[in-house]
Coordinates of C-alpha atoms and ligand atoms in Angstrom, one line a residue:
M1 CA -3.3 -21.5 -8.8
K2 CA -4.1 -18.5 -10.9
V3 CA -4.2 -15.0 -9.4
L4 CA -5.5 -11.7 -10.9
V5 CA -3.4 -8.8 -9.6
C6 CA -5.4 -5.6 -10.1
G7 CA -3.0 -2.7 -9.9
G8 CA 0.0 -5.0 -10.4
A9 CA 2.0 -2.3 -12.3
G10 CA 2.0 0.0 -9.2
Y11 CA 4.6 0.2 -6.5
I12 CA 3.4 -2.5 -4.1
G13 CA 1.6 -4.5 -6.9
S14 CA 4.7 -4.9 -8.9
H15 CA 6.6 -6.3 -5.9
M16 CA 3.7 -8.6 -5.3
V17 CA 3.8 -9.9 -8.9
R18 CA 7.5 -10.7 -8.6
H19 CA 6.7 -12.5 -5.4
L20 CA 3.9 -14.6 -6.9
V21 CA 5.9 -15.4 -10.0
G22 CA 8.8 -16.5 -7.8
D23 CA 6.4 -18.8 -6.0
G24 CA 5.3 -20.3 -9.4
V25 CA 1.8 -18.8 -9.2
S26 CA 0.2 -18.1 -12.6
T27 CA -0.4 -14.3 -12.5
V28 CA -2.3 -11.9 -14.7
V29 CA -1.9 -8.1 -14.1
F30 CA -4.8 -5.7 -14.7
D31 CA -3.8 -2.0 -14.5
N32 CA -4.9 1.3 -16.1
L33 CA -1.3 2.6 -15.9
S34 CA -2.6 5.9 -14.5
T35 CA 0.2 5.7 -11.9
G36 CA 1.7 2.3 -12.6
H37 CA 4.5 1.4 -15.0
R38 CA 4.3 -1.3 -17.7
E39 CA 8.0 -1.9 -17.4
S40 CA 7.6 -3.0 -13.8
V41 CA 5.6 -6.0 -14.8
G42 CA 8.2 -7.6 -17.1
D43 CA 7.0 -10.7 -19.0
T44 CA 4.0 -11.4 -16.8
A45 CA 0.6 -11.4 -18.6
F46 CA -0.7 -7.9 -18.7
V47 CA -4.1 -6.4 -19.5
R48 CA -4.4 -2.6 -19.6
G49 CA -7.9 -1.7 -18.3
D50 CA -9.9 0.1 -15.7
L51 CA -12.1 -1.2 -12.9
L52 CA -14.7 1.4 -13.8
D53 CA -15.2 -0.4 -17.1
A54 CA -17.5 -3.3 -16.1
T55 CA -17.7 -4.7 -19.6
Q56 CA -13.9 -5.1 -19.8
L57 CA -13.9 -6.8 -16.4
R58 CA -16.5 -9.2 -17.5
D59 CA -14.4 -10.1 -20.5
L60 CA -11.3 -10.5 -18.3
F61 CA -13.1 -13.0 -16.0
S62 CA -14.5 -14.9 -19.0
Q63 CA -11.1 -15.3 -20.5
H64 CA -9.4 -16.6 -17.3
R65 CA -10.4 -18.9 -14.5
F66 CA -9.0 -17.1 -11.4
D67 CA -8.7 -18.8 -8.0
A68 CA -8.3 -15.4 -6.2
V69 CA -7.8 -11.7 -6.8
M70 CA -5.4 -9.3 -5.2
H71 CA -6.6 -5.8 -5.4
F72 CA -4.0 -2.9 -5.3
C73 CA -5.8 -0.4 -7.6
A74 CA -6.5 2.8 -5.8
R75 CA -5.8 6.4 -5.6
S76 CA -3.8 6.7 -2.4
L77 CA -2.8 10.2 -1.6
V78 CA -4.2 11.6 1.6
G79 CA -3.8 15.3 0.6
E80 CA -5.2 14.8 -2.9
S81 CA -8.2 12.9 -1.4
V82 CA -9.1 15.9 0.7
Q83 CA -9.0 18.1 -2.5
Q84 CA -10.8 15.6 -4.8
P85 CA -13.1 13.4 -2.7
Y86 CA -15.3 12.4 -5.6
A87 CA -12.4 11.0 -7.5
Y88 CA -11.4 8.9 -4.5
Y89 CA -14.9 7.5 -3.9
E90 CA -15.4 6.8 -7.5
N91 CA -12.1 5.0 -8.1
N92 CA -11.7 3.3 -4.8
V93 CA -15.3 2.4 -3.9
A94 CA -17.2 2.3 -7.2
G95 CA -14.3 0.6 -9.0
T96 CA -14.0 -2.0 -6.2
L97 CA -17.8 -2.7 -6.4
N98 CA -17.4 -3.4 -10.2
L99 CA -14.6 -5.8 -9.4
L100 CA -16.6 -7.6 -6.7
Q101 CA -19.6 -7.9 -9.0
A102 CA -17.4 -9.4 -11.7
M103 CA -15.9 -11.8 -9.2
R104 CA -19.3 -12.9 -8.1
D105 CA -20.6 -13.4 -11.6
A106 CA -17.5 -15.5 -12.3
S107 CA -17.8 -17.4 -9.0
V108 CA -14.3 -16.2 -7.8
G109 CA -14.6 -16.3 -4.0
K110 CA -11.3 -15.0 -2.6
L111 CA -9.9 -11.4 -2.4
V112 CA -6.9 -9.9 -0.8
F113 CA -7.6 -6.1 -0.5
S114 CA -5.0 -3.3 0.0
S115 CA -6.3 -1.3 3.0
T116 CA -4.5 1.3 5.0
A117 CA -3.7 2.6 8.4
A118 CA -5.7 5.7 7.3
V119 CA -8.9 3.8 8.2
F120 CA -8.1 4.5 11.9
G121 CA -8.0 8.3 11.9
H122 CA -6.6 9.9 15.1
P123 CA -4.8 7.2 17.1
E124 CA -6.2 6.5 20.6
S125 CA -3.3 4.3 21.7
E126 CA 0.5 4.1 21.2
L127 CA 0.2 1.0 19.0
I128 CA -2.8 0.5 16.8
D129 CA -4.3 -3.0 16.7
E130 CA -7.3 -4.3 15.0
S131 CA -9.6 -3.4 17.9
H132 CA -8.9 0.3 17.5
P133 CA -11.9 2.3 16.4
T134 CA -12.0 3.1 12.7
R135 CA -12.8 6.8 12.2
P136 CA -11.0 7.9 9.1
I137 CA -10.2 11.6 9.0
N138 CA -9.7 11.9 5.2
P139 CA -11.5 10.7 2.1
Y140 CA -8.7 8.2 1.2
G141 CA -9.1 6.4 4.6
A142 CA -12.9 6.7 4.4
S143 CA -12.9 5.1 0.9
K144 CA -10.8 2.1 2.1
R145 CA -13.0 1.7 5.2
M146 CA -16.1 1.7 3.1
V147 CA -14.7 -1.2 1.1
E148 CA -13.8 -3.1 4.2
T149 CA -17.5 -2.7 5.3
I150 CA -18.6 -3.9 1.8
L151 CA -16.4 -7.0 2.2
E152 CA -17.9 -7.7 5.6
D153 CA -21.4 -7.6 4.1
A154 CA -20.3 -9.6 1.1
A155 CA -19.0 -12.4 3.4
R156 CA -22.4 -12.6 5.0
A157 CA -24.5 -12.3 1.9
Y158 CA -22.4 -14.2 -0.7
G159 CA -19.8 -16.1 1.3
L160 CA -16.9 -14.0 -0.2
R161 CA -13.7 -14.8 1.6
S162 CA -11.5 -11.7 2.0
V163 CA -8.4 -10.4 3.8
A164 CA -8.0 -6.6 4.1
L165 CA -4.3 -5.8 4.8
R166 CA -3.9 -2.4 6.4
Y167 CA -0.5 -1.2 5.5
F168 CA 1.1 1.4 7.6
N169 CA 3.8 3.1 5.4
A170 CA 5.0 0.9 2.6
A171 CA 8.7 1.5 2.0
G172 CA 11.9 0.3 0.3
A173 CA 12.3 -1.6 -3.0
S174 CA 13.3 -4.9 -4.3
P175 CA 17.0 -5.4 -3.3
Q176 CA 17.7 -6.3 -7.0
G177 CA 17.3 -2.6 -7.7
D178 CA 15.2 -3.0 -10.9
I179 CA 11.7 -2.2 -9.6
G180 CA 10.9 0.5 -7.1
E181 CA 8.7 3.5 -6.2
S182 CA 8.1 6.1 -8.9
H183 CA 5.3 8.5 -8.9
S184 CA 4.9 11.8 -10.8
P185 CA 4.7 14.1 -9.0
E186 CA 6.4 12.2 -6.1
T187 CA 4.7 12.9 -2.8
H188 CA 6.1 10.2 -0.5
L189 CA 8.6 10.9 2.2
I190 CA 11.4 8.3 1.4
P191 CA 11.5 9.0 -2.4
N192 CA 11.4 12.7 -1.7
M193 CA 14.3 12.5 0.8
L194 CA 16.4 10.4 -1.6
R195 CA 15.6 12.8 -4.5
A196 CA 16.9 15.6 -2.4
A197 CA 20.0 13.5 -1.6
N198 CA 20.5 12.9 -5.3
G199 CA 20.1 16.5 -6.3
D200 CA 16.9 15.7 -8.2
A201 CA 15.0 18.1 -5.9
P202 CA 16.5 21.1 -4.2
S203 CA 15.4 20.1 -0.7
L204 CA 12.8 18.1 1.2
K205 CA 9.8 20.0 2.6
V206 CA 8.9 18.8 6.1
F207 CA 5.2 19.1 6.4
G208 CA 4.7 20.6 9.8
N209 CA 6.9 20.5 13.0
D210 CA 4.2 21.4 15.4
Y211 CA 2.5 18.0 15.9
S212 CA 2.2 16.5 19.3
T213 CA 5.2 14.2 18.9
P214 CA 8.6 14.4 20.6
D215 CA 10.2 16.5 17.8
G216 CA 7.0 18.0 16.4
T217 CA 7.1 16.0 13.1
C218 CA 4.8 13.2 12.2
V219 CA 5.6 9.7 13.3
R220 CA 5.0 6.7 11.0
D221 CA 5.7 3.0 10.9
Y222 CA 7.7 2.0 7.7
V223 CA 7.3 -1.5 6.5
H224 CA 9.3 -3.0 3.6
V225 CA 7.3 -3.7 0.4
D226 CA 8.6 -7.2 0.1
D227 CA 7.4 -7.9 3.6
L228 CA 4.0 -6.6 2.5
A229 CA 4.1 -9.0 -0.5
D230 CA 4.9 -11.9 1.8
A231 CA 1.8 -11.0 4.0
H232 CA -0.4 -11.2 0.8
S233 CA 0.8 -14.7 0.0
R234 CA 0.1 -15.7 3.6
A235 CA -3.4 -14.1 3.3
L236 CA -4.1 -16.3 0.3
D237 CA -3.1 -19.4 2.2
F238 CA -5.2 -18.2 5.2
M239 CA -8.3 -17.9 3.1
A240 CA -8.0 -21.5 2.0
S241 CA -9.1 -22.5 5.5
N242 CA -10.9 -19.4 6.9
E243 CA -14.3 -18.2 5.8
G244 CA -15.4 -14.6 6.3
A245 CA -13.9 -11.1 6.0
H246 CA -10.7 -10.5 8.0
A247 CA -8.5 -7.5 8.6
F248 CA -4.8 -7.4 9.7
N249 CA -2.6 -4.4 10.5
L250 CA 0.9 -4.6 8.9
G251 CA 3.7 -2.6 10.2
N252 CA 7.0 -3.0 12.1
G253 CA 5.6 -1.7 15.4
A254 CA 8.3 1.0 15.5
G255 CA 7.6 4.7 14.9
F256 CA 10.0 7.1 13.2
S257 CA 9.5 10.9 13.0
V258 CA 10.1 12.7 9.7
M259 CA 13.2 14.2 11.4
Q260 CA 14.5 10.8 12.4
M261 CA 13.9 9.6 8.8
I262 CA 15.9 12.5 7.5
H263 CA 18.8 11.5 9.8
A264 CA 18.6 7.8 8.9
A265 CA 18.4 8.6 5.1
G266 CA 21.4 10.9 5.5
E267 CA 23.4 8.1 7.0
V268 CA 22.4 5.7 4.2
A269 CA 23.1 8.2 1.4
K270 CA 26.3 9.3 3.2
Q271 CA 25.3 13.0 2.9
P272 CA 23.0 15.2 4.8
I273 CA 19.4 15.6 3.4
P274 CA 18.7 19.3 2.7
F275 CA 15.3 20.1 4.2
E276 CA 13.1 23.1 5.0
I277 CA 10.1 23.3 7.3
A278 CA 6.8 23.8 5.4
P279 CA 3.1 24.0 6.5
R280 CA 1.2 20.9 7.6
R281 CA -0.3 18.8 4.9
A282 CA -4.1 18.3 5.1
G283 CA -5.3 15.1 6.6
D284 CA -2.1 13.9 8.4
P285 CA -2.5 12.4 11.9
D286 CA 0.4 12.9 14.4
R287 CA 1.3 9.3 14.8
L288 CA 0.5 6.0 13.2
V289 CA 2.3 2.9 14.5
A290 CA 1.0 -0.7 14.1
S291 CA 0.5 -3.5 16.4
S292 CA 0.9 -6.4 14.0
G293 CA 0.4 -9.2 16.6
K294 CA -2.6 -10.5 14.9
A295 CA -0.8 -10.9 11.5
R296 CA 2.1 -12.6 13.3
R297 CA -0.2 -15.0 15.2
E298 CA -2.7 -15.8 12.5
L299 CA -0.8 -15.4 9.3
G300 CA 2.6 -16.4 10.7
W301 CA 3.9 -13.2 9.3
Q302 CA 7.4 -12.0 10.4
P303 CA 8.8 -8.9 8.7
R304 CA 12.4 -9.6 7.5
Y305 CA 13.3 -5.9 7.3
T306 CA 13.2 -4.5 10.8
D307 CA 16.1 -2.0 10.6
I308 CA 15.0 1.3 9.1
A309 CA 18.5 1.8 7.5
D310 CA 18.1 -1.5 5.6
I311 CA 14.7 -0.4 4.4
I312 CA 16.0 3.0 3.2
D313 CA 19.1 1.3 1.7
T314 CA 16.9 -0.8 -0.7
A315 CA 15.1 2.4 -1.8
W316 CA 18.4 4.2 -2.2
R317 CA 19.6 1.4 -4.6
W318 CA 16.6 2.1 -6.8
H319 CA 16.7 5.9 -6.6
R320 CA 20.3 6.1 -7.7
N321 CA 19.3 4.4 -10.9
P322 CA 15.6 4.3 -11.5
R323 CA 14.4 2.4 -14.6
Y324 CA 11.1 4.3 -14.9
Ligands
LIG401 N1 6.2 14.1 4.4 C1 7.0 15.2 4.4 N2 7.5 15.6 3.3 C2 7.3 15.0 2.1 C3 6.5 13.8 2.1 C4 5.9 13.4 3.3 O1 7.2 15.8 5.5 O2 7.8 15.4 1.0 C5 5.6 13.5 5.7 C6 4.1 13.5 5.7 O3 3.5 14.6 6.1 C7 3.9 12.3 6.6 C8 5.1 11.4 6.4 O4 6.1 12.2 5.9 O5 3.9 12.7 8.0 C9 4.8 10.2 5.5 O6 4.2 10.7 4.4 P1 4.0 9.8 3.1 O7 3.3 10.7 2.0 O8 5.3 9.1 2.7 O9 3.0 8.6 3.5 P2 1.6 8.6 4.2 O10 1.8 8.7 5.7 O11 0.8 9.8 3.7 O12 1.0 7.3 3.8

């Protein structure tokens, strides 16, 4: 089995690559290194390139006979997507279309696609399952939902098999401590809390405390990056016996507010996290918590990290000594 991992030098992609290599799967990483890190890929075959370059993609598919593609390449910041929607639609939608066309030309018929809880928009229920309406409220979520629609059409027209995995909040790092989350500038909650704990940032800005949640701060469902990688491998197996385009929500089913996360991170780091209340960030819904029953039933997925302290602890191991 040979798998192309687009975006394999990024945070989730690099954990996926490690997972595949551990399973003995032949893996090729394709990444433009706009936000990824070459060091995170190690010895795995690596091609630096961009999905917007159709010629380069054609060459890649002519050099390798892939059985499946995992697609992690994306711009993924909600706030930035509100400011720069064209960049999001170009990279996330047009780039994916190039990939799909190259796959079709090379008769590669299976794709695992990184989708997001942001496809749902404002939640209409405590737990969000796959029957929840998809009405994204920011260009990031809209770009991912557009790709899901394209995959549904591609299943009908071309027989493409696909699984869209809608991550809630990817969190943590490999317990080995040698790969982890590193963005510049860093925008995500857990890295920013731990940077404040380390003294790498003066304090954490809490984006809004007037949401309709118990303590006024946004509630999210944090799921460990290795559990996400495991779901991707299961999605590959699933496509072996299931035609069509499928979508699964991936989360732990437990919501934590920003203030609860600050408390939990303070316990892990054994020091209080300095914070200040700041204005709301554009595009953030109050609460996003998954029902992952479908993934559990149909993929046999069972997250191993269910305790938020354990998840933060793996991130803390990385942030105390980041390699990149
Ligand atoms: N957040 C925050 N301060 C930060 C980063 C994030 O208060 O420095 C909040 C953010 O508004 C959201 C939650 O933490 O409610 C998770 O944000 P993150 O960017 O980690 O993930 P997202 O939910 O955007 O995928």
